[in-house]
């Protein structure tokens, strides 16, 4: 916020806010229409089952997410291993 | 060859019926034989906006069910002196299921045989059967949007449906030609940063703009009287709709009524409108 608007208390114009919100939500919804990552919860569950065979991990230690970076979709799987090594 | 034009928006209350009535009237005034069909089965209103509600005998569903012929159901518009415009009202009873794809296609084919140049399909709000039926056979689409977040989002949804469910999309033919029409536009509020500009809306939806209809008291007055707004000679709205029709027919007409002019001293003193 500029000094001017700090002094005079100008709020950001609502039309600008509207445009930003719309651009975000529409981009999100356009993406969602075709390849909705509906499989993510199931994938997370199955990964959990496999990994649990070898290492004891908590369900919340496995994070699966799908992100769009430019033209690529990046599937990110993040597994936090227990400190002790936690071998079964 | 008959061109089928759907007037659609997703959101309700943005001016679909007002636009359908004025756009169809504008085409007829330019000499094209035009039929305008109300697809809002159960909540018909085009007849009121066109001022022919007392002349409705048969409706679209009667024709679909074979209870009346198309010739019996079409109402000749009295505002277009050249007799080029006909209205096909929707049914006021609730049998939405009567709207089948085969039935609608048959009616449209018959209108083509009757020599209509344009068929304007006034879509109901929402994304259900009536709305999908209205856009299924479209060659072109007028997507009506207000410069307001929920309307713009819904317009984007309906564009997605046109691109997925229209006959042209399913056949892999040349896609439905989309046009963006922004209604209830208030240049003063845009100037003050309180309203999305038409450029913003166009940038978000990425559809070529066919016109901007200014917010105007004339619209309510025309619906009160049952006279499509395009007939209100001298009004901004009528001018803007005439421009839309011209652009639709391929003319190059610059946008009007989109810039705010500060009222001059004279206007402020004497309150001219």
Coordinates of C-alpha atoms in Angstrom, one line a residue, chain A residues 4 6 27 34 39 47 53 68 87:
Chain A
X4 CA -0.8 8.1 -0.2
X6 CA -2.1 4.9 3.9
X27 CA -8.8 -21.2 -13.9
X34 CA -11.5 -32.8 -17.2
X39 CA -8.1 -40.7 -7.4
X47 CA 0.4 -46.0 -0.9
X53 CA 4.4 -53.2 5.1
X68 CA 0.0 -27.7 -12.4
X87 CA 11.3 -50.8 11.0

